[in-house]
Structures are given as structure tokens and as C-alpha cells.
């Protein structure tokens, strides 16, 4: 019975190819080349038919990854210049991380926090010693850890600062991206994120990113518990604040008895050339949120770092997660962080990032108005030229063997795995240069 059902599916897929091609043309942007193989078309059609339409992916269907490379279903190889939004800093399928996953999966995957397990304490000790904090609270996704940080800020505000009940406020930077939950979009100023999803969380204040005067004015309010920002705004287009901003922001917060909190989900784990982006200014936030590359892209693993004064305001039963801190995630998280340290990936990101930015700056193209970034978190701003946009550039990069994705229409983010070497970064710079020149 199962075999007959499978045959029907295969037969249906074969006969549907012409219709799929027509649908792919209709769904693509006007300038999109259609996917050119039946295999790709079938995968895209299936996803568009049975999945929610909450993403607009570049039309390429990936099947395998190793290091800085990914391969599509037809075996074509590409350089990955997105790294799953900086989740695979250690490279795709790093053997040490995969081994940790397999070894632990053969023994124990999940206990819940109803019981102790033999991996959680080891992971917590490793993380606190690596980053220099008293406590580490593991979660799963980046936005879960971010919301945990917001809860900690409010609880600290009530228990330590003495803010009257239900009046605590948290300040955020405009143009941020912290996730897609209701709390995260309540902190957002991007209409595409929050539009049509109200009402929103109360007590969330927004100030311009980089504006110290606006921040100082906001935190003078005695009911403000914290200021929380990304050290570099990734989704906004790799917006790097002026040197000294983070240090001054922390000073202003502390002078007004507020917490300074850093969302390092994308910028952390060596992405910017330091273990944390805040390390550039020798700033130690009161709360640090981590995610993405905390697992090397193998599992959803995130977490929050803080000292006892903040972390111990939450008592048993007041916060938790069934999967947060599970043995599998702990083993993978430790392996992933050890790879970052043992392979000196922060130092490599710093060196390779400088090479890439130098090459991009030297292009002197009418298409590129700005080059910015730190480490291997970089972006170029594309000026529409002869009717071509950042999306068109990314489509041509795909054709030339490099995958990147536009953000906010005119920005292309370049963030390869941190294991990339000099020869590879030079080759990628050549691909980008040749692609840009083709549009001039």
C-alpha cells in the first residue's frame, strides 16, 4: 500500500513539471531567472504548496554543506556568504561538532529540567568561565534567550532597583532586529515586522541607535530597568556605531541605575573578529544574549549570561523551557564553542574581514555606495543602476557560485563561515568584483 502511494507521488511529480515551471515564473520577481532543473523545481513547488509563505528565499535548493561550501540538489557548489544568518560560524557540518552530536545522541537527548543531567552543569561552567560571568541560563532559539533577558531586566527592576509593580520599562534601539515573537516585534520599528500584529507589549521605549543624548534622556525615567541593543545592527544592514558608543551607553546606564544588555545572537561567537562584539570597547554588559553559532548551526541552542545580582532574581518555577539545557544541546554547545577558541576563529575573522573590506572598497563601482562591517560581518549598499537592484546582484552572484541575500532592499550582507582561508576569500572577492562589473 505504501509502495503504491509512493509511486503515485513520483508519477505526479513528473507530470507536474511543466505546470511547476509556469508557477515558478509567476512567483518569481520579474528579473529572477527561473530555477533551471526539474529537481530544483519539484523541491520549490513542494515547499510553496505545503509550507507557510513567510520567507522569500533565493531560488536555490541546497542539499549538502561542508566548511565554507554548500551544494544544491544538482551537485553545483557555492560559497556560502550568509552562514545561515551567522549560525554556522564554525563551517557547515564541522566534524567535531557533528561527533559531539552523535556521541551524545546515543546516550541521552532530553531529560527536561524536572531532573538533573550530567551535561548541563558542565556546559554552564564552561560558558561562565569562558565569558567571565557568574551564571549561564541555556535556552533554544535566539529570541527565547532575548525574551529571557527582557524578563530578567524587569525582575531586576522590581527586586533590586525598586520599580513599582507593573511599571518597569526597557529601552531598545530603533531599527533593531531581535526576532519575530510578539515581544520582539513590540520592540521593533520595522513596519514589515510589526504591521498587523498589534496590540503590543507595554513598557518598551525606542531611541535612535547611536544617539547617546536620546538614550540618556530615556534612562532618566526612574521606571526604566535596562537598555538593550545589538552592538552592531545586523539585519538593519550591518550598522556599526561610532567608536566608543557602547562604552558610553553602558556608563549612562550605570549612572542612572539601569542595566546595559547586549544582544550578541548574531554578532557574538567570533563573528566580528572578537569573541563578543562588545570586546572591541572592553565593555562587559550586565546581560549578554547568545544564540545562532552557539551550536555551530547543528541544533537550536541559545543562552543568557549574567551575574548573580541579575540572574538569581528569577526563582524556581518562574521561567524555563522543556528543551533548554538538554544534554544534546549542552554537548553540541560545548563542542561548538571549543572549536571557536581552539581554531582561533575570531582572529581569522578579523584578518579575512579586513581583506574582504579592502577588496570591496577598491571596486570603486557606481553600484556600491557604502562598504561597512567588522570581522566577517560585512555589507555593501547597492544603488539601483540601469534598473538593477540588490536582488539582481544576488541572483547573479548565485549564478557565479556565491550565495548572499539582500536585506532591506538595497543592502547585501556578506558573512561567510569563519573557517574561510585567504585563497578562498580572495576568490570570493573576485566573484563579487566580476559580478558587480557585469552590471556597470
PDB file of C-alpha atoms in Angstrom, residues 16-287:
ATOM      1  CA  UNK A  16       3.572  18.266 -12.989  1.00  0.00           C
ATOM      2  CA  UNK A  17       6.931  19.706 -14.077  1.00  0.00           C
ATOM      3  CA  UNK A  18       5.576  21.941 -16.900  1.00  0.00           C
ATOM      4  CA  UNK A  19       2.959  23.365 -14.541  1.00  0.00           C
ATOM      5  CA  UNK A  20       5.588  23.845 -11.847  1.00  0.00           C
ATOM      6  CA  UNK A  21       7.777  25.812 -14.260  1.00  0.00           C
ATOM      7  CA  UNK A  22       4.856  28.087 -15.083  1.00  0.00           C
ATOM      8  CA  UNK A  23       4.085  28.590 -11.392  1.00  0.00           C
ATOM      9  CA  UNK A  24       7.756  29.321 -10.630  1.00  0.00           C
ATOM     10  CA  UNK A  25       7.752  32.048 -13.278  1.00  0.00           C
ATOM     11  CA  UNK A  26       4.644  33.595 -11.775  1.00  0.00           C
ATOM     12  CA  UNK A  27       6.001  33.518  -8.221  1.00  0.00           C
ATOM     13  CA  UNK A  28       9.444  34.925  -9.032  1.00  0.00           C
ATOM     14  CA  UNK A  29      10.349  38.592  -9.205  1.00  0.00           C
ATOM     15  CA  UNK A  30      10.302  39.931 -12.792  1.00  0.00           C
ATOM     16  CA  UNK A  31      14.089  39.749 -13.042  1.00  0.00           C
ATOM     17  CA  UNK A  32      14.503  36.314 -11.425  1.00  0.00           C
ATOM     18  CA  UNK A  33      15.924  33.609 -13.666  1.00  0.00           C
ATOM     19  CA  UNK A  34      13.715  30.583 -13.131  1.00  0.00           C
ATOM     20  CA  UNK A  35      15.280  27.539 -11.461  1.00  0.00           C
ATOM     21  CA  UNK A  36      16.763  25.556 -14.330  1.00  0.00           C
ATOM     22  CA  UNK A  37      16.359  21.935 -13.268  1.00  0.00           C
ATOM     23  CA  UNK A  38      13.391  19.685 -12.691  1.00  0.00           C
ATOM     24  CA  UNK A  39      14.833  18.581  -9.350  1.00  0.00           C
ATOM     25  CA  UNK A  40      15.001  22.160  -8.050  1.00  0.00           C
ATOM     26  CA  UNK A  41      11.539  22.967  -9.340  1.00  0.00           C
ATOM     27  CA  UNK A  42       9.974  20.000  -7.572  1.00  0.00           C
ATOM     28  CA  UNK A  43      11.508  20.919  -4.214  1.00  0.00           C
ATOM     29  CA  UNK A  44      10.496  24.567  -4.556  1.00  0.00           C
ATOM     30  CA  UNK A  45       6.976  23.633  -5.630  1.00  0.00           C
ATOM     31  CA  UNK A  46       6.522  21.263  -2.696  1.00  0.00           C
ATOM     32  CA  UNK A  47       7.690  23.872  -0.186  1.00  0.00           C
ATOM     33  CA  UNK A  48       5.497  26.586  -1.684  1.00  0.00           C
ATOM     34  CA  UNK A  49       2.497  24.243  -1.775  1.00  0.00           C
ATOM     35  CA  UNK A  50       2.654  22.832   1.743  1.00  0.00           C
ATOM     36  CA  UNK A  51       4.559  25.470   3.689  1.00  0.00           C
ATOM     37  CA  UNK A  52       3.693  28.908   5.010  1.00  0.00           C
ATOM     38  CA  UNK A  53       4.792  31.766   2.758  1.00  0.00           C
ATOM     39  CA  UNK A  54       6.694  33.669   5.438  1.00  0.00           C
ATOM     40  CA  UNK A  55      10.034  33.799   3.565  1.00  0.00           C
ATOM     41  CA  UNK A  56      11.172  34.808   0.084  1.00  0.00           C
ATOM     42  CA  UNK A  57      14.167  32.532  -0.467  1.00  0.00           C
ATOM     43  CA  UNK A  58      16.703  32.897  -3.217  1.00  0.00           C
ATOM     44  CA  UNK A  59      15.757  30.189  -5.771  1.00  0.00           C
ATOM     45  CA  UNK A  60      18.424  27.620  -4.993  1.00  0.00           C
ATOM     46  CA  UNK A  61      17.759  24.257  -3.309  1.00  0.00           C
ATOM     47  CA  UNK A  62      20.575  23.162  -1.015  1.00  0.00           C
ATOM     48  CA  UNK A  63      21.255  19.542  -0.119  1.00  0.00           C
ATOM     49  CA  UNK A  64      24.719  19.384   1.440  1.00  0.00           C
ATOM     50  CA  UNK A  65      27.268  21.564   3.217  1.00  0.00           C
ATOM     51  CA  UNK A  66      30.883  21.301   4.329  1.00  0.00           C
ATOM     52  CA  UNK A  67      33.063  24.096   5.644  1.00  0.00           C
ATOM     53  CA  UNK A  68      32.536  27.254   3.572  1.00  0.00           C
ATOM     54  CA  UNK A  69      30.721  25.401   0.777  1.00  0.00           C
ATOM     55  CA  UNK A  70      27.164  24.255   0.086  1.00  0.00           C
ATOM     56  CA  UNK A  71      25.893  22.121  -2.803  1.00  0.00           C
ATOM     57  CA  UNK A  72      22.490  22.223  -4.449  1.00  0.00           C
ATOM     58  CA  UNK A  73      20.381  19.216  -5.422  1.00  0.00           C
ATOM     59  CA  UNK A  74      22.113  19.097  -8.805  1.00  0.00           C
ATOM     60  CA  UNK A  75      25.582  18.995  -7.280  1.00  0.00           C
ATOM     61  CA  UNK A  76      26.594  22.585  -8.074  1.00  0.00           C
ATOM     62  CA  UNK A  77      28.929  24.027  -5.430  1.00  0.00           C
ATOM     63  CA  UNK A  78      28.611  27.512  -3.947  1.00  0.00           C
ATOM     64  CA  UNK A  79      30.441  29.635  -1.420  1.00  0.00           C
ATOM     65  CA  UNK A  80      28.043  30.317   1.457  1.00  0.00           C
ATOM     66  CA  UNK A  81      28.202  34.040   2.212  1.00  0.00           C
ATOM     67  CA  UNK A  82      25.253  34.098   4.606  1.00  0.00           C
ATOM     68  CA  UNK A  83      26.173  31.287   7.027  1.00  0.00           C
ATOM     69  CA  UNK A  84      22.514  30.804   7.982  1.00  0.00           C
ATOM     70  CA  UNK A  85      22.466  34.372   9.323  1.00  0.00           C
ATOM     71  CA  UNK A  86      25.759  33.715  11.153  1.00  0.00           C
ATOM     72  CA  UNK A  87      24.685  30.415  12.726  1.00  0.00           C
ATOM     73  CA  UNK A  88      27.385  28.320  11.034  1.00  0.00           C
ATOM     74  CA  UNK A  89      30.446  30.346  12.032  1.00  0.00           C
ATOM     75  CA  UNK A  90      32.385  27.102  12.513  1.00  0.00           C
ATOM     76  CA  UNK A  91      31.589  25.985   8.963  1.00  0.00           C
ATOM     77  CA  UNK A  92      28.945  23.563   7.765  1.00  0.00           C
ATOM     78  CA  UNK A  93      28.939  20.160   9.473  1.00  0.00           C
ATOM     79  CA  UNK A  94      32.137  20.703  11.446  1.00  0.00           C
ATOM     80  CA  UNK A  95      33.325  17.157  12.253  1.00  0.00           C
ATOM     81  CA  UNK A  96      33.997  17.846  15.945  1.00  0.00           C
ATOM     82  CA  UNK A  97      30.531  19.293  16.457  1.00  0.00           C
ATOM     83  CA  UNK A  98      28.827  16.514  14.499  1.00  0.00           C
ATOM     84  CA  UNK A  99      30.761  13.911  16.510  1.00  0.00           C
ATOM     85  CA  UNK A 100      29.613  15.507  19.772  1.00  0.00           C
ATOM     86  CA  UNK A 101      26.032  15.387  18.482  1.00  0.00           C
ATOM     87  CA  UNK A 102      26.213  11.706  17.533  1.00  0.00           C
ATOM     88  CA  UNK A 103      28.065  10.596  20.663  1.00  0.00           C
ATOM     89  CA  UNK A 104      25.573  12.312  22.958  1.00  0.00           C
ATOM     90  CA  UNK A 105      22.520  11.232  20.940  1.00  0.00           C
ATOM     91  CA  UNK A 106      23.489   7.599  21.508  1.00  0.00           C
ATOM     92  CA  UNK A 107      23.278   8.087  25.292  1.00  0.00           C
ATOM     93  CA  UNK A 108      20.723  10.728  26.265  1.00  0.00           C
ATOM     94  CA  UNK A 109      18.956  13.501  24.359  1.00  0.00           C
ATOM     95  CA  UNK A 110      16.370  15.002  26.699  1.00  0.00           C
ATOM     96  CA  UNK A 111      15.571  14.891  30.399  1.00  0.00           C
ATOM     97  CA  UNK A 112      13.651  18.161  30.836  1.00  0.00           C
ATOM     98  CA  UNK A 113      14.606  20.304  33.811  1.00  0.00           C
ATOM     99  CA  UNK A 114      12.474  18.130  36.098  1.00  0.00           C
ATOM    100  CA  UNK A 115      15.696  16.202  36.780  1.00  0.00           C
ATOM    101  CA  UNK A 116      19.416  16.930  36.808  1.00  0.00           C
ATOM    102  CA  UNK A 117      21.513  15.674  33.915  1.00  0.00           C
ATOM    103  CA  UNK A 118      25.245  15.078  33.645  1.00  0.00           C
ATOM    104  CA  UNK A 119      25.865  17.638  30.863  1.00  0.00           C
ATOM    105  CA  UNK A 120      24.099  20.828  31.928  1.00  0.00           C
ATOM    106  CA  UNK A 121      26.379  21.809  34.792  1.00  0.00           C
ATOM    107  CA  UNK A 122      29.442  21.128  32.653  1.00  0.00           C
ATOM    108  CA  UNK A 123      28.093  23.393  29.901  1.00  0.00           C
ATOM    109  CA  UNK A 124      27.165  26.130  32.369  1.00  0.00           C
ATOM    110  CA  UNK A 125      30.603  26.008  33.990  1.00  0.00           C
ATOM    111  CA  UNK A 126      32.302  26.114  30.590  1.00  0.00           C
ATOM    112  CA  UNK A 127      30.297  29.138  29.434  1.00  0.00           C
ATOM    113  CA  UNK A 128      30.668  31.151  32.638  1.00  0.00           C
ATOM    114  CA  UNK A 129      34.415  30.586  32.733  1.00  0.00           C
ATOM    115  CA  UNK A 130      34.839  31.409  29.050  1.00  0.00           C
ATOM    116  CA  UNK A 131      32.923  34.686  29.248  1.00  0.00           C
ATOM    117  CA  UNK A 132      33.532  35.679  32.874  1.00  0.00           C
ATOM    118  CA  UNK A 133      30.018  35.660  34.364  1.00  0.00           C
ATOM    119  CA  UNK A 134      28.510  34.009  37.446  1.00  0.00           C
ATOM    120  CA  UNK A 135      25.645  32.257  35.707  1.00  0.00           C
ATOM    121  CA  UNK A 136      24.525  30.922  32.327  1.00  0.00           C
ATOM    122  CA  UNK A 137      20.894  30.095  31.502  1.00  0.00           C
ATOM    123  CA  UNK A 138      20.517  27.958  28.341  1.00  0.00           C
ATOM    124  CA  UNK A 139      17.501  28.227  26.068  1.00  0.00           C
ATOM    125  CA  UNK A 140      16.860  27.190  22.444  1.00  0.00           C
ATOM    126  CA  UNK A 141      16.303  29.957  19.907  1.00  0.00           C
ATOM    127  CA  UNK A 142      17.879  33.391  19.922  1.00  0.00           C
ATOM    128  CA  UNK A 143      14.600  35.168  20.534  1.00  0.00           C
ATOM    129  CA  UNK A 144      13.865  32.902  23.535  1.00  0.00           C
ATOM    130  CA  UNK A 145      17.143  33.989  25.079  1.00  0.00           C
ATOM    131  CA  UNK A 146      16.372  37.598  24.184  1.00  0.00           C
ATOM    132  CA  UNK A 147      12.975  37.421  25.910  1.00  0.00           C
ATOM    133  CA  UNK A 148      14.636  35.780  28.894  1.00  0.00           C
ATOM    134  CA  UNK A 149      16.862  38.848  29.069  1.00  0.00           C
ATOM    135  CA  UNK A 150      13.834  41.148  28.997  1.00  0.00           C
ATOM    136  CA  UNK A 151      12.228  39.183  31.831  1.00  0.00           C
ATOM    137  CA  UNK A 152      15.447  39.395  33.826  1.00  0.00           C
ATOM    138  CA  UNK A 153      15.563  43.155  33.278  1.00  0.00           C
ATOM    139  CA  UNK A 154      12.027  43.616  34.539  1.00  0.00           C
ATOM    140  CA  UNK A 155      12.536  41.310  37.510  1.00  0.00           C
ATOM    141  CA  UNK A 156      15.798  43.048  38.445  1.00  0.00           C
ATOM    142  CA  UNK A 157      13.987  46.360  38.129  1.00  0.00           C
ATOM    143  CA  UNK A 158      11.359  45.278  40.651  1.00  0.00           C
ATOM    144  CA  UNK A 159      13.513  43.316  43.095  1.00  0.00           C
ATOM    145  CA  UNK A 160      16.737  45.337  43.063  1.00  0.00           C
ATOM    146  CA  UNK A 161      16.028  48.818  41.711  1.00  0.00           C
ATOM    147  CA  UNK A 162      12.647  49.037  43.428  1.00  0.00           C
ATOM    148  CA  UNK A 163      10.468  49.990  40.464  1.00  0.00           C
ATOM    149  CA  UNK A 164       6.765  49.905  41.400  1.00  0.00           C
ATOM    150  CA  UNK A 165       4.986  46.736  40.304  1.00  0.00           C
ATOM    151  CA  UNK A 166       4.000  46.529  36.618  1.00  0.00           C
ATOM    152  CA  UNK A 167       5.723  49.827  35.759  1.00  0.00           C
ATOM    153  CA  UNK A 168       9.151  48.610  34.572  1.00  0.00           C
ATOM    154  CA  UNK A 169      10.297  49.836  31.165  1.00  0.00           C
ATOM    155  CA  UNK A 170      13.056  48.645  28.843  1.00  0.00           C
ATOM    156  CA  UNK A 171      14.726  50.835  26.215  1.00  0.00           C
ATOM    157  CA  UNK A 172      15.644  49.482  22.762  1.00  0.00           C
ATOM    158  CA  UNK A 173      17.454  50.884  19.741  1.00  0.00           C
ATOM    159  CA  UNK A 174      15.470  51.820  16.667  1.00  0.00           C
ATOM    160  CA  UNK A 175      15.945  49.654  13.558  1.00  0.00           C
ATOM    161  CA  UNK A 176      16.785  46.653  15.729  1.00  0.00           C
ATOM    162  CA  UNK A 177      16.076  43.041  14.941  1.00  0.00           C
ATOM    163  CA  UNK A 178      15.586  40.742  17.926  1.00  0.00           C
ATOM    164  CA  UNK A 179      13.227  38.158  16.464  1.00  0.00           C
ATOM    165  CA  UNK A 180       9.625  37.604  15.439  1.00  0.00           C
ATOM    166  CA  UNK A 181       7.730  36.939  18.676  1.00  0.00           C
ATOM    167  CA  UNK A 182       5.194  39.443  19.980  1.00  0.00           C
ATOM    168  CA  UNK A 183       7.663  40.832  22.493  1.00  0.00           C
ATOM    169  CA  UNK A 184      10.391  41.178  19.861  1.00  0.00           C
ATOM    170  CA  UNK A 185       8.182  42.955  17.347  1.00  0.00           C
ATOM    171  CA  UNK A 186       6.900  45.187  20.148  1.00  0.00           C
ATOM    172  CA  UNK A 187      10.472  46.455  20.380  1.00  0.00           C
ATOM    173  CA  UNK A 188      10.751  46.841  16.600  1.00  0.00           C
ATOM    174  CA  UNK A 189      10.441  49.962  14.452  1.00  0.00           C
ATOM    175  CA  UNK A 190      10.218  47.965  11.209  1.00  0.00           C
ATOM    176  CA  UNK A 191       6.633  48.044   9.842  1.00  0.00           C
ATOM    177  CA  UNK A 192       7.272  44.790   7.971  1.00  0.00           C
ATOM    178  CA  UNK A 193       7.907  43.080  11.319  1.00  0.00           C
ATOM    179  CA  UNK A 194       5.175  44.583  13.477  1.00  0.00           C
ATOM    180  CA  UNK A 195       2.495  45.634  10.983  1.00  0.00           C
ATOM    181  CA  UNK A 196      -0.811  43.870  11.511  1.00  0.00           C
ATOM    182  CA  UNK A 197       0.210  42.086  14.717  1.00  0.00           C
ATOM    183  CA  UNK A 198      -0.818  44.537  17.444  1.00  0.00           C
ATOM    184  CA  UNK A 199      -1.594  45.263  20.213  1.00  0.00           C
ATOM    185  CA  UNK A 200       1.954  45.354  21.503  1.00  0.00           C
ATOM    186  CA  UNK A 201       3.830  44.937  24.770  1.00  0.00           C
ATOM    187  CA  UNK A 202       3.692  47.950  27.072  1.00  0.00           C
ATOM    188  CA  UNK A 203       6.784  49.494  28.608  1.00  0.00           C
ATOM    189  CA  UNK A 204       9.019  49.302  25.528  1.00  0.00           C
ATOM    190  CA  UNK A 205      10.791  52.561  24.609  1.00  0.00           C
ATOM    191  CA  UNK A 206      12.785  53.120  21.404  1.00  0.00           C
ATOM    192  CA  UNK A 207      15.652  55.543  20.857  1.00  0.00           C
ATOM    193  CA  UNK A 208      17.846  56.089  17.771  1.00  0.00           C
ATOM    194  CA  UNK A 209      20.796  53.699  17.622  1.00  0.00           C
ATOM    195  CA  UNK A 210      23.999  55.603  18.302  1.00  0.00           C
ATOM    196  CA  UNK A 211      22.259  58.628  19.862  1.00  0.00           C
ATOM    197  CA  UNK A 212      23.693  58.935  23.369  1.00  0.00           C
ATOM    198  CA  UNK A 213      21.675  62.044  24.234  1.00  0.00           C
ATOM    199  CA  UNK A 214      18.415  60.286  23.422  1.00  0.00           C
ATOM    200  CA  UNK A 215      19.488  57.294  25.497  1.00  0.00           C
ATOM    201  CA  UNK A 216      20.444  59.484  28.447  1.00  0.00           C
ATOM    202  CA  UNK A 217      17.093  61.242  28.335  1.00  0.00           C
ATOM    203  CA  UNK A 218      15.227  57.925  28.216  1.00  0.00           C
ATOM    204  CA  UNK A 219      17.011  56.233  31.116  1.00  0.00           C
ATOM    205  CA  UNK A 220      16.497  59.222  33.421  1.00  0.00           C
ATOM    206  CA  UNK A 221      12.992  57.845  33.888  1.00  0.00           C
ATOM    207  CA  UNK A 222      13.210  56.042  37.271  1.00  0.00           C
ATOM    208  CA  UNK A 223      10.993  53.229  35.980  1.00  0.00           C
ATOM    209  CA  UNK A 224      13.486  52.237  33.247  1.00  0.00           C
ATOM    210  CA  UNK A 225      15.228  48.971  34.136  1.00  0.00           C
ATOM    211  CA  UNK A 226      17.554  48.465  31.162  1.00  0.00           C
ATOM    212  CA  UNK A 227      18.805  49.436  27.730  1.00  0.00           C
ATOM    213  CA  UNK A 228      19.179  46.548  25.313  1.00  0.00           C
ATOM    214  CA  UNK A 229      20.848  46.758  21.898  1.00  0.00           C
ATOM    215  CA  UNK A 230      22.813  44.870  19.274  1.00  0.00           C
ATOM    216  CA  UNK A 231      26.472  46.003  19.319  1.00  0.00           C
ATOM    217  CA  UNK A 232      26.243  46.028  15.510  1.00  0.00           C
ATOM    218  CA  UNK A 233      22.809  46.004  13.927  1.00  0.00           C
ATOM    219  CA  UNK A 234      22.913  43.009  11.600  1.00  0.00           C
ATOM    220  CA  UNK A 235      19.512  42.746   9.955  1.00  0.00           C
ATOM    221  CA  UNK A 236      19.351  46.536   9.585  1.00  0.00           C
ATOM    222  CA  UNK A 237      22.301  46.272   7.215  1.00  0.00           C
ATOM    223  CA  UNK A 238      25.388  45.837   9.414  1.00  0.00           C
ATOM    224  CA  UNK A 239      25.142  49.255  11.066  1.00  0.00           C
ATOM    225  CA  UNK A 240      28.337  49.844  13.052  1.00  0.00           C
ATOM    226  CA  UNK A 241      28.016  52.564  15.727  1.00  0.00           C
ATOM    227  CA  UNK A 242      30.659  55.212  16.304  1.00  0.00           C
ATOM    228  CA  UNK A 243      33.676  54.060  18.268  1.00  0.00           C
ATOM    229  CA  UNK A 244      33.028  54.475  21.974  1.00  0.00           C
ATOM    230  CA  UNK A 245      29.240  54.285  21.702  1.00  0.00           C
ATOM    231  CA  UNK A 246      28.868  51.035  23.625  1.00  0.00           C
ATOM    232  CA  UNK A 247      31.205  52.170  26.371  1.00  0.00           C
ATOM    233  CA  UNK A 248      29.350  55.467  26.794  1.00  0.00           C
ATOM    234  CA  UNK A 249      25.969  53.741  26.632  1.00  0.00           C
ATOM    235  CA  UNK A 250      26.990  51.458  29.473  1.00  0.00           C
ATOM    236  CA  UNK A 251      28.278  54.409  31.508  1.00  0.00           C
ATOM    237  CA  UNK A 252      24.996  56.274  31.038  1.00  0.00           C
ATOM    238  CA  UNK A 253      23.005  53.204  32.063  1.00  0.00           C
ATOM    239  CA  UNK A 254      25.031  52.614  35.206  1.00  0.00           C
ATOM    240  CA  UNK A 255      24.926  56.273  36.224  1.00  0.00           C
ATOM    241  CA  UNK A 256      21.139  56.023  36.086  1.00  0.00           C
ATOM    242  CA  UNK A 257      20.967  52.641  37.870  1.00  0.00           C
ATOM    243  CA  UNK A 258      19.962  50.739  34.736  1.00  0.00           C
ATOM    244  CA  UNK A 259      21.256  47.532  33.213  1.00  0.00           C
ATOM    245  CA  UNK A 260      23.187  47.578  29.941  1.00  0.00           C
ATOM    246  CA  UNK A 261      22.258  44.481  27.928  1.00  0.00           C
ATOM    247  CA  UNK A 262      23.766  43.225  24.653  1.00  0.00           C
ATOM    248  CA  UNK A 263      22.024  41.072  22.064  1.00  0.00           C
ATOM    249  CA  UNK A 264      25.033  39.204  20.645  1.00  0.00           C
ATOM    250  CA  UNK A 265      22.976  36.492  18.940  1.00  0.00           C
ATOM    251  CA  UNK A 266      24.366  37.449  15.522  1.00  0.00           C
ATOM    252  CA  UNK A 267      27.468  39.456  16.455  1.00  0.00           C
ATOM    253  CA  UNK A 268      28.781  37.048  19.099  1.00  0.00           C
ATOM    254  CA  UNK A 269      30.669  33.773  18.815  1.00  0.00           C
ATOM    255  CA  UNK A 270      33.640  35.377  16.995  1.00  0.00           C
ATOM    256  CA  UNK A 271      31.642  36.700  14.022  1.00  0.00           C
ATOM    257  CA  UNK A 272      33.002  40.261  14.222  1.00  0.00           C
ATOM    258  CA  UNK A 273      36.631  39.348  14.937  1.00  0.00           C
ATOM    259  CA  UNK A 274      36.276  39.190  18.724  1.00  0.00           C
ATOM    260  CA  UNK A 275      34.569  36.554  20.849  1.00  0.00           C
ATOM    261  CA  UNK A 276      31.917  39.217  21.534  1.00  0.00           C
ATOM    262  CA  UNK A 277      31.474  42.424  19.541  1.00  0.00           C
ATOM    263  CA  UNK A 278      31.394  44.331  22.849  1.00  0.00           C
ATOM    264  CA  UNK A 279      35.005  43.233  23.405  1.00  0.00           C
ATOM    265  CA  UNK A 280      36.159  45.873  20.905  1.00  0.00           C
ATOM    266  CA  UNK A 281      35.379  48.525  23.512  1.00  0.00           C
ATOM    267  CA  UNK A 282      36.255  46.355  26.519  1.00  0.00           C
ATOM    268  CA  UNK A 283      32.635  46.579  27.602  1.00  0.00           C
ATOM    269  CA  UNK A 284      31.196  43.857  29.806  1.00  0.00           C
ATOM    270  CA  UNK A 285      27.392  44.070  29.575  1.00  0.00           C
ATOM    271  CA  UNK A 286      25.280  43.247  32.604  1.00  0.00           C
ATOM    272  CA  UNK A 287      23.446  40.707  30.448  1.00  0.00           C
TER     273      UNK A 287
END
